Short mmCIF file of C-alpha atoms in Angstrom, two decimals:
data_model
loop_
_atom_site.label_atom_id
_atom_site.label_comp_id
_atom_site.label_asym_id
_atom_site.label_seq_id
_atom_site.Cartn_x
_atom_site.Cartn_y
_atom_site.Cartn_z
CA MET A 17 0.00 0.00 0.00
CA ALA A 18 2.95 2.21 0.50
CA SER A 19 3.92 1.70 -3.16
CA SER A 20 1.13 3.99 -4.21
CA LEU A 21 3.01 6.83 -2.60
CA PHE A 22 5.93 6.57 -4.97
CA VAL A 23 6.37 7.13 -8.68
CA ASN A 24 8.73 5.22 -10.97
CA THR A 25 11.59 7.26 -9.69
CA ILE A 26 13.59 6.87 -6.53
CA HIS A 27 12.04 9.93 -4.98
CA ILE A 28 8.95 10.22 -2.74
CA CYS A 29 5.93 11.89 -4.10
CA PHE A 30 5.56 14.57 -1.46
CA ASP A 31 2.21 15.64 -2.81
CA SER A 32 0.66 12.26 -2.04
CA VAL A 33 2.58 11.93 1.20
CA LEU A 34 1.43 15.32 2.41
CA ALA A 35 -2.15 14.25 1.65
CA MET A 36 -1.93 11.28 4.04
CA ASP A 37 -4.45 10.97 6.82
CA ASN A 38 -1.76 11.05 9.43
CA GLN A 39 -1.05 14.37 10.94
CA GLY A 40 2.23 13.24 12.46
CA MET A 41 3.64 11.99 9.17
CA VAL A 42 2.36 15.02 7.31
CA ALA A 43 3.99 17.31 9.83
CA MET A 44 7.28 15.43 9.53
CA PHE A 45 7.37 15.60 5.76
CA GLU A 46 6.37 19.24 5.81
CA SER A 47 9.34 19.89 8.06
CA LEU A 48 11.56 18.04 5.56
CA VAL A 49 10.21 20.16 2.73
CA ALA A 50 10.71 23.32 4.78
CA THR A 51 14.32 22.44 5.57
CA GLY A 52 15.16 21.48 1.95
CA LEU A 53 15.93 17.86 2.77
CA LYS A 54 13.90 16.27 0.02
CA GLY A 55 16.97 14.44 -1.28
CA PHE A 56 17.27 12.70 2.06
CA LEU A 57 14.85 9.98 0.92
CA GLY A 58 16.63 9.35 -2.36
CA CYS A 59 17.00 5.58 -2.22
CA PRO A 60 15.71 2.42 -4.01
CA ALA A 61 11.99 1.92 -3.88
CA VAL A 62 12.14 -1.39 -1.96
CA LEU A 63 14.41 -0.01 0.71
CA HIS A 64 12.44 3.13 0.84
CA GLU A 65 9.18 1.25 1.26
CA ALA A 66 10.58 -1.03 4.01
CA ALA A 67 12.01 1.93 5.83
CA LEU A 68 8.75 3.75 5.51
CA LEU A 69 6.81 0.77 6.84
CA GLU A 70 9.22 0.45 9.72
CA PHE A 71 8.79 4.11 10.33
CA PHE A 72 5.03 3.69 10.45
CA GLU A 73 5.39 0.81 12.89
CA MET A 74 7.63 2.88 15.08
CA ARG A 75 5.13 5.67 14.92
CA LYS A 76 2.36 3.36 16.06
CA LEU A 77 4.58 2.12 18.85
CA THR A 78 5.35 5.64 19.95
CA GLU A 79 1.67 6.48 19.83
CA ARG A 80 0.99 3.43 21.97
CA PHE A 81 3.70 4.53 24.38
CA ASP A 82 2.26 8.02 24.32
CA GLY A 83 -1.14 6.57 25.21
CA HIS A 84 0.37 4.56 28.02
CA ASP A 85 2.32 7.58 29.11
CA ARG A 86 -0.80 9.71 29.23
CA THR A 87 -2.58 6.92 31.12
CA TYR A 88 0.28 6.60 33.57
CA ARG A 89 0.46 10.33 33.96
CA VAL A 90 -3.22 10.43 34.75
CA LEU A 91 -2.73 7.60 37.24
CA PHE A 92 0.28 9.32 38.74
CA ASN A 93 -1.64 12.56 38.97
CA ASN A 94 -4.52 10.76 40.62
CA VAL A 95 -2.15 9.04 43.02
CA ARG A 96 -0.44 12.35 43.71
CA ASN A 97 -3.77 14.03 44.35
CA ASP A 98 -4.83 11.16 46.58
CA MET A 99 -1.55 11.36 48.44
CA ARG A 100 -2.00 15.11 48.81
CA ASP A 101 -5.52 14.60 50.11
CA HIS A 102 -4.35 11.90 52.49
CA LYS A 103 -1.51 14.15 53.58
CA ASN A 104 -3.92 16.96 54.27
CA LEU A 105 -6.22 14.60 56.15
CA LEU A 106 -3.30 13.20 58.08
CA SER A 107 -2.08 16.71 58.85
CA LEU A 108 -5.56 17.69 60.01
CA ASP A 109 -5.85 14.54 62.10
CA LEU A 110 -2.38 15.13 63.50
CA LYS A 111 -3.22 18.72 64.39
CA THR A 112 -6.47 17.59 65.99
CA TYR A 113 -4.64 14.89 67.91
CA GLN A 114 -1.98 17.38 68.98
CA TYR A 115 -4.70 19.77 70.14
CA LYS A 116 -6.39 17.00 72.11
CA VAL A 117 -3.09 15.87 73.58
CA ARG A 118 -2.24 19.47 74.46
CA ASN A 119 -5.59 19.87 76.19
CA GLN A 120 -5.16 16.58 78.03
CA VAL A 121 -1.63 17.51 79.04
CA GLY A 122 -2.87 20.90 80.22
CA ALA A 123 -5.68 19.29 82.21
CA ALA A 124 -3.27 16.72 83.64
CA ALA A 125 -0.81 19.49 84.51
CA PHE A 126 -3.63 21.44 86.18
CA ASP A 127 -4.60 18.32 88.12
CA VAL A 128 -0.97 17.80 89.06
CA VAL A 129 -0.78 21.40 90.22
CA ASP A 130 -3.94 20.90 92.30
CA VAL A 131 -2.56 17.69 93.78
CA SER A 132 0.74 19.41 94.50
CA ARG A 133 -1.09 22.29 96.19
CA VAL A 134 -3.16 19.89 98.30
CA VAL A 135 -0.02 17.94 99.22
CA LYS A 136 1.74 21.16 100.19
CA GLU A 137 -1.23 22.22 102.33
CA LEU A 138 -1.26 18.82 104.03
CA ASP A 139 2.49 19.06 104.61
CA ALA A 140 2.02 22.51 106.13
CA LYS A 141 -0.74 21.21 108.42
CA VAL A 142 1.38 18.22 109.46
CA ALA A 143 4.32 20.54 110.13
CA ALA A 144 2.07 22.80 112.22
CA VAL A 145 0.77 19.82 114.21
CA ALA A 146 4.31 18.54 114.68
CA THR A 147 5.41 21.98 115.86
CA GLY A 148 2.48 22.09 118.28
CA MET A 149 3.37 18.64 119.56
CA ASP A 150 6.96 19.75 120.06
CA ASP A 151 5.78 22.81 121.98
CA VAL A 152 3.48 20.67 124.13
CA ARG A 153 6.31 18.20 124.73
CA LYS A 154 8.62 21.04 125.71
CA ASP A 155 5.98 22.45 128.07
CA VAL A 156 5.47 19.02 129.61
CA GLU A 157 9.20 18.57 130.05
CA THR A 158 9.52 22.04 131.59
CA THR A 159 6.59 21.41 133.94
CA LYS A 160 7.97 18.00 134.85
CA GLU A 161 11.38 19.46 135.57
CA ALA A 162 9.87 22.25 137.67
CA ILE A 163 7.72 19.77 139.61
CA SER A 164 10.71 17.47 140.10
CA HIS A 165 12.64 20.42 141.56
CA GLN A 166 9.69 21.41 143.76
CA ILE A 167 9.04 17.90 145.12
CA PRO A 168 12.06 17.90 147.52
CA ASP A 169 11.07 21.34 148.81
CA PHE A 170 7.51 20.15 149.23
CA ARG A 171 8.68 17.05 151.04
CA ALA A 172 10.94 19.12 153.31
CA GLN A 173 8.11 21.56 154.03
CA ALA A 174 5.70 18.68 154.73
CA GLN A 175 8.24 17.04 157.03
CA GLU A 176 8.80 20.34 158.83
CA ASN A 177 5.05 20.86 159.24
CA TYR A 178 4.72 17.29 160.51
CA ASN A 179 7.49 17.84 163.03
CA ILE A 180 5.90 21.10 164.18
CA LEU A 181 2.48 19.48 164.53
CA THR A 182 4.02 16.51 166.35
CA ALA A 183 5.83 18.81 168.78
CA GLN A 184 2.71 20.89 169.35
CA LEU A 185 0.64 17.75 169.88
CA SER A 186 3.22 16.40 172.32
CA GLU A 187 3.17 19.68 174.21
CA LEU A 188 -0.63 19.64 174.23
CA VAL A 189 -0.71 16.05 175.52
CA ALA A 190 1.86 16.90 178.17
CA TYR A 191 -0.11 19.96 179.16
CA VAL A 192 -3.34 17.98 179.35
CA ASN A 193 -1.66 15.26 181.40
CA LEU A 194 -0.14 17.84 183.72
CA GLY A 195 -3.49 19.56 184.17
CA GLY A 196 -5.15 16.20 184.90
CA ASN A 197 -2.55 15.35 187.54
CA ASP A 198 -2.99 18.74 189.20
CA LYS A 199 -6.74 18.32 189.18
CA LYS A 200 -6.42 14.85 190.66
CA GLY A 201 -4.23 16.29 193.44
CA GLU A 202 -6.78 18.98 194.19
CA ASP A 203 -9.62 16.44 194.28
CA SER A 204 -7.69 14.15 196.60
CA SER A 205 -6.82 17.00 198.95
CA SER A 206 -10.43 18.23 198.99
CA ARG A 207 -11.90 14.75 199.63
CA GLY A 208 -9.52 13.89 202.43
CA PRO A 209 -7.89 10.53 203.00
CA GLN A 210 -9.18 7.74 200.84
CA PRO A 211 -9.75 4.27 202.16
CA PRO A 212 -7.32 1.58 201.24
CA SER A 213 -7.75 -0.23 198.04
CA ASP A 214 -8.67 -3.36 199.91
CA ASP A 215 -11.66 -1.60 201.45
CA GLN A 216 -12.73 -0.40 198.02
CA ASP A 217 -12.66 -3.92 196.71
CA ARG A 218 -14.81 -5.30 199.54
CA PRO A 219 -18.61 -5.62 199.35
CA THR A 220 -20.84 -2.64 199.92
CA GLY A 221 -21.71 -3.37 203.57
CA GLU A 222 -18.12 -3.86 204.65
CA GLY A 223 -17.01 -0.81 202.75
CA SER A 224 -19.65 1.38 204.39
CA ALA A 225 -18.78 0.04 207.86
CA ASN A 226 -15.13 0.72 207.25
CA ARG A 227 -15.91 4.20 206.01
CA GLU A 228 -17.95 4.89 209.17
CA ALA A 229 -15.10 3.64 211.34
CA GLY A 230 -12.69 5.84 209.46
CA ILE A 231 -14.96 8.83 209.88
CA ARG A 232 -15.16 8.23 213.64
CA GLU A 233 -11.41 8.00 213.86
CA GLY A 234 -11.05 11.19 211.89
CA VAL A 235 -13.48 13.02 214.14
CA GLY A 236 -11.58 11.88 217.23
CA ARG A 237 -8.33 13.05 215.70
CA ASN A 238 -9.82 16.39 214.82
CA ARG A 239 -11.06 16.82 218.37
CA GLY A 240 -7.72 15.87 219.84
CA GLY A 241 -5.60 18.11 217.63
CA SER A 242 -7.78 20.77 216.18
CA GLY A 243 -5.01 23.37 216.25
CA SER A 244 -2.54 21.35 214.30
CA SER A 245 -5.07 20.27 211.75
CA GLY A 246 -6.32 23.83 211.34
CA SER A 247 -2.81 25.13 210.77
CA GLN A 248 -2.13 22.34 208.35
CA SER A 249 -5.31 23.08 206.45
CA ARG A 250 -4.46 26.78 206.29
CA GLY A 251 -0.93 25.97 205.21
CA SER A 252 -2.16 23.69 202.48
CA GLY A 253 -4.66 26.31 201.35
CA SER A 254 -1.97 28.98 201.11
CA GLY A 255 0.48 26.64 199.39
CA GLY A 256 -2.02 25.44 196.77
CA ASP A 257 -3.94 27.28 194.08
CA GLY A 258 -6.02 29.23 196.62
CA VAL A 259 -8.53 26.44 197.02
CA GLY A 260 -8.25 24.47 200.33
CA ASP A 261 -10.32 22.53 202.83
CA PRO A 262 -12.87 24.58 204.77
CA ASP A 263 -12.13 25.48 208.37
CA PRO A 264 -13.23 22.80 210.80
CA PRO A 265 -16.20 23.67 213.00
CA HIS A 266 -15.38 25.00 216.40
CA GLY A 267 -16.59 22.81 219.33
#
């Protein structure tokens, strides 16, 4: 079919070639005509036809490659656009995640600050209580030491008071005993001679008879020596506390 493009010469019929329904070939031959390279295809018809057929095959191959290239470019562009979209989505997700993490970290830091503040307040309260306990302990130790120093003085004072009270009580007992003895002496002098203890231990009848006998004897003695007994009674009255026996009756 390519033989119809040539005449019986070794040159290409550019008029028929330029009328081909192939824009690429037409453009190529037009460029050859414009550059003055028409003699470039001066060769035998068989070789020229084989070369031209090979050229057409190469052109089809290049067109096929161009089609694949356009397809691949479209695919690459789509992949690139998808990657860009995914990148944007990933960037947006990453920014959102960073924002959330920042908020969570801020909240956690705020919670940590609150916990730290509470811990510090508790530490301050514990320190205050410990200080108060130390003060109380010091006061107790001071009071204990003061009391321990005062105990010997208190014991000495108590012992001194006890000794004073004991001495006063002893003096009081001695004074009471002395007053009782004096009173007994006065009673015995005012009652006169007492009967013997044996007479006191006898029955009532014997005791009364003995007392009557003693009274009679005393009366006889008083009659026999009234002067001596009177002087004795006056002497005893003046020597005592001013209280003596009454004067005997004059006969």
